[in-house]
Short mmCIF file of C-alpha atoms in Angstrom, two decimals:
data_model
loop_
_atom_site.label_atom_id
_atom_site.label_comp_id
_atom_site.label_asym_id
_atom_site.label_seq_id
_atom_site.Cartn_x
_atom_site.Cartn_y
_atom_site.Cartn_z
CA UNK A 1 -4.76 -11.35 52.62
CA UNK A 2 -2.62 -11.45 49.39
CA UNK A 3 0.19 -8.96 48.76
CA UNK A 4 1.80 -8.55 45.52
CA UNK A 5 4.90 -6.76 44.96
CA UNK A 6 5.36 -7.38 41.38
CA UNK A 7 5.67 -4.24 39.26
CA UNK A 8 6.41 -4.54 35.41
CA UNK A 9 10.00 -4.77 34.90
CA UNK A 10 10.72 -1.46 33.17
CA UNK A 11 9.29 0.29 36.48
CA UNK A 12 11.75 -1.57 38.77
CA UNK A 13 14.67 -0.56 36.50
CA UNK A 14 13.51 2.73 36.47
CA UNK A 15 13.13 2.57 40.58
CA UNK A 16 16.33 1.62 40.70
CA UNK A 17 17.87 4.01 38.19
CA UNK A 18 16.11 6.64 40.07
CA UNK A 19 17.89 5.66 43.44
CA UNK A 20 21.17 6.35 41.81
CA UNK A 21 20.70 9.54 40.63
CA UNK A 22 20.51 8.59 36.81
CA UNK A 23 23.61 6.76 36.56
CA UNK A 24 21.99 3.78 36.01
CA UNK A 25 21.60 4.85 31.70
CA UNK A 26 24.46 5.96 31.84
CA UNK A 27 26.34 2.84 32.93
CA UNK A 28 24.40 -0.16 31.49
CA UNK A 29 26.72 0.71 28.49
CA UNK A 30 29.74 -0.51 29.67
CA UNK A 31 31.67 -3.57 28.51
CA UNK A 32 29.50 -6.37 29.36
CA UNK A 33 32.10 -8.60 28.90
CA UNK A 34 34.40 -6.98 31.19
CA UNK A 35 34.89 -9.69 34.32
CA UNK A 36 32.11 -11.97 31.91
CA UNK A 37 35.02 -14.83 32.86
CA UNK A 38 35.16 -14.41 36.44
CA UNK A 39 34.25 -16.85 38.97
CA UNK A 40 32.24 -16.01 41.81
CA UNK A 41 32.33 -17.41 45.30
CA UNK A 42 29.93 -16.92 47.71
CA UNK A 43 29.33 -18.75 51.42
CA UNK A 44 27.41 -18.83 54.30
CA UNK A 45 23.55 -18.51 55.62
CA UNK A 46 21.84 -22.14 54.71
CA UNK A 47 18.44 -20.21 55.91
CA UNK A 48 18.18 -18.95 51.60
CA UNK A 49 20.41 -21.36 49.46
CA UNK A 50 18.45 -22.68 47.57
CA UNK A 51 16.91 -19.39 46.19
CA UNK A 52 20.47 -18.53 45.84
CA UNK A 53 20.82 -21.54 43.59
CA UNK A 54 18.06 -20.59 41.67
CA UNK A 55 19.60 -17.17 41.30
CA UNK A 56 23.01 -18.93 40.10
CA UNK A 57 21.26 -20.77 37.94
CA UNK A 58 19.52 -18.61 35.75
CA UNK A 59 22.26 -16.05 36.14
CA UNK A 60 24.70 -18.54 34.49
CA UNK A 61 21.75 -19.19 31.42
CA UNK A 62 21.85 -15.69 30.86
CA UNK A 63 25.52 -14.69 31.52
CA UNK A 64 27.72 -17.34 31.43
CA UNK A 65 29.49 -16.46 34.61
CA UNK A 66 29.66 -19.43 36.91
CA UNK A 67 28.28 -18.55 40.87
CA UNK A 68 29.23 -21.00 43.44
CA UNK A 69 27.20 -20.25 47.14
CA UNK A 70 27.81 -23.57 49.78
CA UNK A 71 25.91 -23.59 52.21
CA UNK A 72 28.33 -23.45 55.56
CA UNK A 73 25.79 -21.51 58.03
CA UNK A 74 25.39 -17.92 58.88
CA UNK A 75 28.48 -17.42 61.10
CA UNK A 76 30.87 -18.95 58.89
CA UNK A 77 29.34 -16.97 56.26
CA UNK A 78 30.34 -13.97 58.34
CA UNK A 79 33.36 -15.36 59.55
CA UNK A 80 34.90 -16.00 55.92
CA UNK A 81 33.57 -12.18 55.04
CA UNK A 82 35.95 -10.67 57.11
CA UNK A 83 38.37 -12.73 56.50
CA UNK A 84 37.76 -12.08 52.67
CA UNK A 85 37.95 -16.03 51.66
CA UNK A 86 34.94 -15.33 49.65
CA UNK A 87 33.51 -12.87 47.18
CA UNK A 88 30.29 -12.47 48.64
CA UNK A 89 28.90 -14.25 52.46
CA UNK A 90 25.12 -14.74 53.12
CA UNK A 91 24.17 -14.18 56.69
CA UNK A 92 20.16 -14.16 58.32
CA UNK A 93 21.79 -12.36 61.36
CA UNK A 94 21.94 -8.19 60.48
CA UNK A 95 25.48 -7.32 62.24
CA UNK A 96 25.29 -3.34 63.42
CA UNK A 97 26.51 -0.59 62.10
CA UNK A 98 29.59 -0.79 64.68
CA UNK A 99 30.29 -4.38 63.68
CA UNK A 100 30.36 -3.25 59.97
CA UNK A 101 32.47 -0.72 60.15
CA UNK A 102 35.18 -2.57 62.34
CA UNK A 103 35.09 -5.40 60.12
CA UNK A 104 34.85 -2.64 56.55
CA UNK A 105 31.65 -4.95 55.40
CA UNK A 106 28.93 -3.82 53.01
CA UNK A 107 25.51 -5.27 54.19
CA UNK A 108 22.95 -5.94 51.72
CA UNK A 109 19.18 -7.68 52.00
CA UNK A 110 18.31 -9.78 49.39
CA UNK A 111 14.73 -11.54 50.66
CA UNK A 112 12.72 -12.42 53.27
CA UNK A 113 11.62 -15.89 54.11
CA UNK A 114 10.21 -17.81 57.30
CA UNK A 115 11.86 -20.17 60.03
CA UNK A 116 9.21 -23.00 60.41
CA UNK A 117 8.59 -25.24 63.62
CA UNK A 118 8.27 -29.23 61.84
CA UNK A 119 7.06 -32.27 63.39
CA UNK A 120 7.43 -36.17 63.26
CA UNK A 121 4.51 -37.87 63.90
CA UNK A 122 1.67 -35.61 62.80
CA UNK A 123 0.25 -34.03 59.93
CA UNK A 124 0.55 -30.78 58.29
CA UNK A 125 -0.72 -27.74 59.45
CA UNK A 126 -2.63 -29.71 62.44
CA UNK A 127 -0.55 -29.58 65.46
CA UNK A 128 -1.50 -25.80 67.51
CA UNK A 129 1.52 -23.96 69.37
CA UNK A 130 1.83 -20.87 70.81
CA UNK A 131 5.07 -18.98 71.75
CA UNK A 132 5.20 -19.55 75.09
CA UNK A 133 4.71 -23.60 74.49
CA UNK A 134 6.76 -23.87 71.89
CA UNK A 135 9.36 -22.23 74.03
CA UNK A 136 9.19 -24.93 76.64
CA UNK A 137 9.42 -27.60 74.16
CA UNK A 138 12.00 -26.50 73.33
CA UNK A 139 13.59 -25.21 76.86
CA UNK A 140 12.75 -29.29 77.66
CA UNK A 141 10.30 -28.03 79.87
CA UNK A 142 7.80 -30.06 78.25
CA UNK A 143 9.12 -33.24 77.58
CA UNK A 144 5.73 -34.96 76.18
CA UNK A 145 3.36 -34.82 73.35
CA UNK A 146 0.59 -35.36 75.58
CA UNK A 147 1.14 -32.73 78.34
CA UNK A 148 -1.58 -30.55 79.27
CA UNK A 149 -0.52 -27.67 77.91
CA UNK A 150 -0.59 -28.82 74.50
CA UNK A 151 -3.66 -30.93 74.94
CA UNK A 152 -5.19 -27.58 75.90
CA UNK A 153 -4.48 -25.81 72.63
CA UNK A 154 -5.21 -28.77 70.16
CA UNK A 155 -8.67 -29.98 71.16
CA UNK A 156 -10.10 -32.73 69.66
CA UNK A 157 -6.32 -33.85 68.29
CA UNK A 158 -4.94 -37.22 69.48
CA UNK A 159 -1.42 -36.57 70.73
CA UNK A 160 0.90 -39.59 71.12
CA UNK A 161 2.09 -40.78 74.59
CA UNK A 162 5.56 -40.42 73.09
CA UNK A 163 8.61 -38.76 74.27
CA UNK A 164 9.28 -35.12 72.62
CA UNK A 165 12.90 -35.36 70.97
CA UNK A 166 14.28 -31.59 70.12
CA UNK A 167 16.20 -31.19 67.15
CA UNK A 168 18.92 -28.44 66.76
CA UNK A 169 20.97 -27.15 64.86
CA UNK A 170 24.86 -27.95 65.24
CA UNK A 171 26.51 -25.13 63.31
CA UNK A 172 26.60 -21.72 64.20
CA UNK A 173 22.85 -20.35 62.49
CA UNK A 174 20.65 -17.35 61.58
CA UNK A 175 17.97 -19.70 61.81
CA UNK A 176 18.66 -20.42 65.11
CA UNK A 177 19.11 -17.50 66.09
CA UNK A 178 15.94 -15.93 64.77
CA UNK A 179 14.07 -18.75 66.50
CA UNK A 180 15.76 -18.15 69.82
CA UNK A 181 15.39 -14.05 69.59
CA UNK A 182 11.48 -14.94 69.13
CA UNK A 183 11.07 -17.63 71.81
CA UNK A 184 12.74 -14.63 74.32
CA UNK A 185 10.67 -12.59 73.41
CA UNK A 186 7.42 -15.27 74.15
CA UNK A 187 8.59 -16.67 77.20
CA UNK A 188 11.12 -14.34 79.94
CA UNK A 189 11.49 -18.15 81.45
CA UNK A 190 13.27 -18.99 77.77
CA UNK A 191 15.20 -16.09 77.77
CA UNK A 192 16.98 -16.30 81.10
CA UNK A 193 17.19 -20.10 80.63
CA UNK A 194 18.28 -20.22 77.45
CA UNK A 195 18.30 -16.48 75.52
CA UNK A 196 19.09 -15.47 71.87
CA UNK A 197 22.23 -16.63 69.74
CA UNK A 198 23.94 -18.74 66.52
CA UNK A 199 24.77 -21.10 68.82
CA UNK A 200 23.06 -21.36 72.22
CA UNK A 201 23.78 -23.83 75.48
CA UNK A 202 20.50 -25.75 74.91
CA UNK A 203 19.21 -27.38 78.04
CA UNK A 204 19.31 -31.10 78.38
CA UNK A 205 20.89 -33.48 75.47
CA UNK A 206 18.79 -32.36 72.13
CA UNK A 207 19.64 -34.11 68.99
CA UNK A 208 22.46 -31.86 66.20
CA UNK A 209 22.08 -31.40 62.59
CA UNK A 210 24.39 -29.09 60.39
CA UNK A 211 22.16 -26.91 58.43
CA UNK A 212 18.47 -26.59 57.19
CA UNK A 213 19.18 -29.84 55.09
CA UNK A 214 20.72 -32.02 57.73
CA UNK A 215 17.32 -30.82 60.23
CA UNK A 216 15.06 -31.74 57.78
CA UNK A 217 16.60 -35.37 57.14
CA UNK A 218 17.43 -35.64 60.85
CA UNK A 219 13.47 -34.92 61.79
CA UNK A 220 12.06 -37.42 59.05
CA UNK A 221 14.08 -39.83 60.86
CA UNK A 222 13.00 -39.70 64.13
CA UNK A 223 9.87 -40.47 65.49
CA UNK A 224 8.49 -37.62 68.17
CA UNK A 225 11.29 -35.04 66.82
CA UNK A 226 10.42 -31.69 66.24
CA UNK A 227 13.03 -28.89 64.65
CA UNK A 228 12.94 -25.54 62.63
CA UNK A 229 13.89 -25.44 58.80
CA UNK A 230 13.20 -22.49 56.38
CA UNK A 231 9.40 -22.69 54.83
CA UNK A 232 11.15 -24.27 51.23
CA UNK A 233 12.37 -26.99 52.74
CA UNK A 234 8.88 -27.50 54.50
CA UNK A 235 7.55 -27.61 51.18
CA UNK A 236 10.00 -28.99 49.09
CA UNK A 237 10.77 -32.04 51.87
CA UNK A 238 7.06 -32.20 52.50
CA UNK A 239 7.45 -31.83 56.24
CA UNK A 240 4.86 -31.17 59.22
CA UNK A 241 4.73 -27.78 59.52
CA UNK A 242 2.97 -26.07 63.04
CA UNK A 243 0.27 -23.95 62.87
CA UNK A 244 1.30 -21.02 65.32
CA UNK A 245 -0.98 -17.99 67.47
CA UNK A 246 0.47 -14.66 65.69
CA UNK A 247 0.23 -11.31 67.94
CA UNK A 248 -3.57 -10.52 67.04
CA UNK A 249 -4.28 -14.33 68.18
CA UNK A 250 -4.98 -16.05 64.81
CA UNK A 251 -3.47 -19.50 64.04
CA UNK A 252 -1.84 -19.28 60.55
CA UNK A 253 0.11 -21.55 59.00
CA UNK A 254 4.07 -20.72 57.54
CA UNK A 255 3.36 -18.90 53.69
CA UNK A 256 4.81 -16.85 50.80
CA UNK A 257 2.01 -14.64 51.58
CA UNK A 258 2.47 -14.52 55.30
CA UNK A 259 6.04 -13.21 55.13
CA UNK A 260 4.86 -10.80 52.75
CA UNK A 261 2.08 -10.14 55.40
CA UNK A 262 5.02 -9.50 57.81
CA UNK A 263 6.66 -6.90 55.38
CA UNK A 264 4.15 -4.55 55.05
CA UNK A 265 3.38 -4.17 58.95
CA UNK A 266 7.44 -3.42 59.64
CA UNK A 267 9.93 -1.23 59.84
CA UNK A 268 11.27 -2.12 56.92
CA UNK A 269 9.08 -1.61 54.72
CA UNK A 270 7.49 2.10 56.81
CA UNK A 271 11.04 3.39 56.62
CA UNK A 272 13.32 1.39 54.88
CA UNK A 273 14.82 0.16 58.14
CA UNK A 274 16.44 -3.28 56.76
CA UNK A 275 17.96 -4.74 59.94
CA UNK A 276 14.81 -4.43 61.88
CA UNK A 277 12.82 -7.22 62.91
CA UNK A 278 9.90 -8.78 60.95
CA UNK A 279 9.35 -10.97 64.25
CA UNK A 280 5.62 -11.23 65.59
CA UNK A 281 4.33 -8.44 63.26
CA UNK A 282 0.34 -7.40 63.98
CA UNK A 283 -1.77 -8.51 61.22
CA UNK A 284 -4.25 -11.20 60.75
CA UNK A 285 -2.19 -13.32 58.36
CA UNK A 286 1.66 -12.18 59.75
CA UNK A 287 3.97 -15.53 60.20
CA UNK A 288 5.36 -14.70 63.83
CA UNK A 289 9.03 -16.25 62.81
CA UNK A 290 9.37 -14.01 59.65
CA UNK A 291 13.34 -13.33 58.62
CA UNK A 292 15.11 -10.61 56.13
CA UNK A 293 18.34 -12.35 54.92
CA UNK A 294 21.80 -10.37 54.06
CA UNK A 295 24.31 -10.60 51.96
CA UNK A 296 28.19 -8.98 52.97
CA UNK A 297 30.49 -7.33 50.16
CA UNK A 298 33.74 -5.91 50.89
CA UNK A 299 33.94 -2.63 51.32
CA UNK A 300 37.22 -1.71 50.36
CA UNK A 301 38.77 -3.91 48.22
CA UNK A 302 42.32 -4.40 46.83
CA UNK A 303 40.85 -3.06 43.00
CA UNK A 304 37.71 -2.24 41.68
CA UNK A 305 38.11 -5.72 38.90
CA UNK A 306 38.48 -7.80 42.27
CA UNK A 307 34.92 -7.08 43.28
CA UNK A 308 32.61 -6.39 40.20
CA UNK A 309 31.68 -9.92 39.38
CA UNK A 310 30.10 -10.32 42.63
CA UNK A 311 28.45 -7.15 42.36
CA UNK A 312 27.33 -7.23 39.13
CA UNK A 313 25.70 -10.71 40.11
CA UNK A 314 24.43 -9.19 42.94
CA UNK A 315 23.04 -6.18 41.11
CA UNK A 316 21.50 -8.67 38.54
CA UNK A 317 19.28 -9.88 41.57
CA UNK A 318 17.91 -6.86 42.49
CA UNK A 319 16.60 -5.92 39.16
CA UNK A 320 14.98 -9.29 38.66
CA UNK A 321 13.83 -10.22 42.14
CA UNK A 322 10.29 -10.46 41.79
CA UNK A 323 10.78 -12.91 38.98
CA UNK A 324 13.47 -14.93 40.49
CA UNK A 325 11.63 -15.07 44.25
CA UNK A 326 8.18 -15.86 43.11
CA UNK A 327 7.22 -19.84 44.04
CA UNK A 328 10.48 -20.27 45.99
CA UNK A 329 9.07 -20.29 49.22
CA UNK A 330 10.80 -16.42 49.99
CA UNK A 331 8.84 -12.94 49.66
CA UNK A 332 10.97 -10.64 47.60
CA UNK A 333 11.49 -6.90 48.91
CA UNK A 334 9.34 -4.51 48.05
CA UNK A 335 10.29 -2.11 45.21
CA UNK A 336 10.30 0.78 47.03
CA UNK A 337 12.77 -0.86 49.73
CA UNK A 338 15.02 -1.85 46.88
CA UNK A 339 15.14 1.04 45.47
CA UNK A 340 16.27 2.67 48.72
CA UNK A 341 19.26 -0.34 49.03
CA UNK A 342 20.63 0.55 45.82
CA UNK A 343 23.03 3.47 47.37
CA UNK A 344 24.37 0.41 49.38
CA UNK A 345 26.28 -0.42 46.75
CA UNK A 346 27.93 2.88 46.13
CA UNK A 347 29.24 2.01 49.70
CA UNK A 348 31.94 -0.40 48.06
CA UNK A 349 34.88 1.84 47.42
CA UNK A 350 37.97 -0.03 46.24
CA UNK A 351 41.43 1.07 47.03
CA UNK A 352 42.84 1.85 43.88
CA UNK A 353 40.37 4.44 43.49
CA UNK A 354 38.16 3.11 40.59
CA UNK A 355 34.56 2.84 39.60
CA UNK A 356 33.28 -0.94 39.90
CA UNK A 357 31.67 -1.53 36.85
CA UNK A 358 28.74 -3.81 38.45
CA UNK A 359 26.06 -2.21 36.11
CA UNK A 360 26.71 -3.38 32.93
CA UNK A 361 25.73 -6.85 31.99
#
């Protein structure tokens, strides 16, 4: 099943006008060039940079203000937030409402994508898991890739007498995190063994790589590995994705249109509910490891100049979303969630008690 969010682009900048009460006419005026000079710094989550680059990229083309995002992981991202060393952090991990407020962050989604179990050693799309086996893999309960139990969902498959070698990440990550918070929730032996986190005591001696790029190189490399990466690099590095058993029992395969799947049977997109879990959503085509990714602003900066480049980037992506998501291996928000996210921005308030000018560009 295909979803399309697209909507011409006069009806998302009306959406989004809408959502702020008409101020959006009124503002677009402003002096474009005001901040037009300004770098912008972002860091953190490795889970959507290269969208971001994309993003960066064309905003540059059409603005000539320079955005740098590196890649450092999604608790560094949050880590360098609140200690304001950037302009803007990326995180895949939602922090609460408490957290927010202690640390005076603004949290923002910006897309959802898909963490994606890859292989060495088979092909694409072939190799069957389900939850609760690909949580013992990676517990190192299973230590083969001929045991039984995955012999018994991959019939007909030849699996290698080979020794499984688990892949990890090294750096403190969303995408870890995600794929831990599912696993628990697939297999009570994987949460009391191992449980949810950035940065979890794995079991056993599994091989380390710093961010999605360093676990794709570090699973081409070795034979028998298997890892998680976001679905672009799957695509992009030509990796052996898993085919995985989704909560009504189909085996589906990691895909723009399975996130979107994902979407439209959550929270998120019923109520506008943006921290809550696209995990294991019902639905024939859902991908069960489906992930909404943040951004953090400031919310009460030194001036209202200090912040609006980074805003008015950030802004920038929300009007052209749809355009800028499409083929990048993400699933853009839906309109109507956007358009409810847009008073998130009114949520910056700057101490010197002005208006940040991050509409007009």
């Amino acid at each position: 099943m295909t979803m399309n969010f697209k909507p011409p682009r006069t009806d998302r900048r009306r959406a989004l006008g809408l959502a702020l009460g008409g101020g959006l006419g009124a503002l677009f005026g402003l002096d474009a060039a005001r901040g037009a000079s300004a770098r912008v710094q972002g860091a953190g989550a490795t889970f959507p940079s290269k969208v971001y680059t994309r993003w960066t990229a064309d905003y540059a083309r059409q603005t000539g203000v320079e955005v740098r995002y590196q890649p450092t992981g999604s608790g560094n991202g949050i880590e360098q937030a609140t200690r304001r060393s950037v302009d803007f952090a990326g995180s895949d991990v939602p922090l609460s409402a408490e957290a927010l407020g202690q640390k005076r962050l603004v949290q923002i989604p910006t897309c959802v994508g898909g963490v994606v179990p890859v292989v060495n050693g088979f092909e694409p799309d072939r190799l069957r898991l389900t939850g609760e086996v690909l949580a013992a893999i990676f517990a190192g309960d299973i230590q083969r890739w001929d045991d039984a139990r995955i012999a018994a969902l991959n019939p007909g498959l030849s699996l290698p007498a080979r020794r499984i070698v688990r892949v990890v990440r090294g750096d403190k990550s969303g995408s870890t995190e995600g794929l831990t918070r599912y696993l628990a929730g697939q297999s009570p032996a994987f949460a009391k063994q191992v449980g949810e986190g950035v940065l979890p005591a794995w079991p056993g001696e599994p091989l380390r790589a710093e961010g999605n790029d360093g676990m794709s190189a570090l699973v081409r490399a070795t034979p028998g590995a298997i890892g998680y990466v976001s679905y672009d690099r799957v695509v992009a590095d030509g990796l052996a994705g898993v085919r995985l058993r989704n909560r009504d029992g189909h085996w589906v395969v990691a895909s723009e249109a399975g996130f979107r799947a994902a979407i439209l049977r959550s929270p998120l997109y019923r109520d506008g509910s943006d921290t809550a879990s696209l995990m294991d959503m019902p639905g024939p085509d859902s991908w069960p490891l489906t992930m909404t990714t943040f951004v953090l602003l400031d919310a009460v900066p030194t001036t209202a100049a200090a912040v609006e480049p980074a805003m008015r980037f950030l802004y920038w992506c929300f009007l052209h979303g749809d355009a800028l998501t499409q083929g990048t291996g993400f699933a853009p928000l839906p309109t109507a969630v956007q358009a409810r996210l847009t008073a998130r921005f009114a949520q910056v308030k700057p101490r010197d008690g002005q208006f940040p000018h991050y509409l007009s560009f």
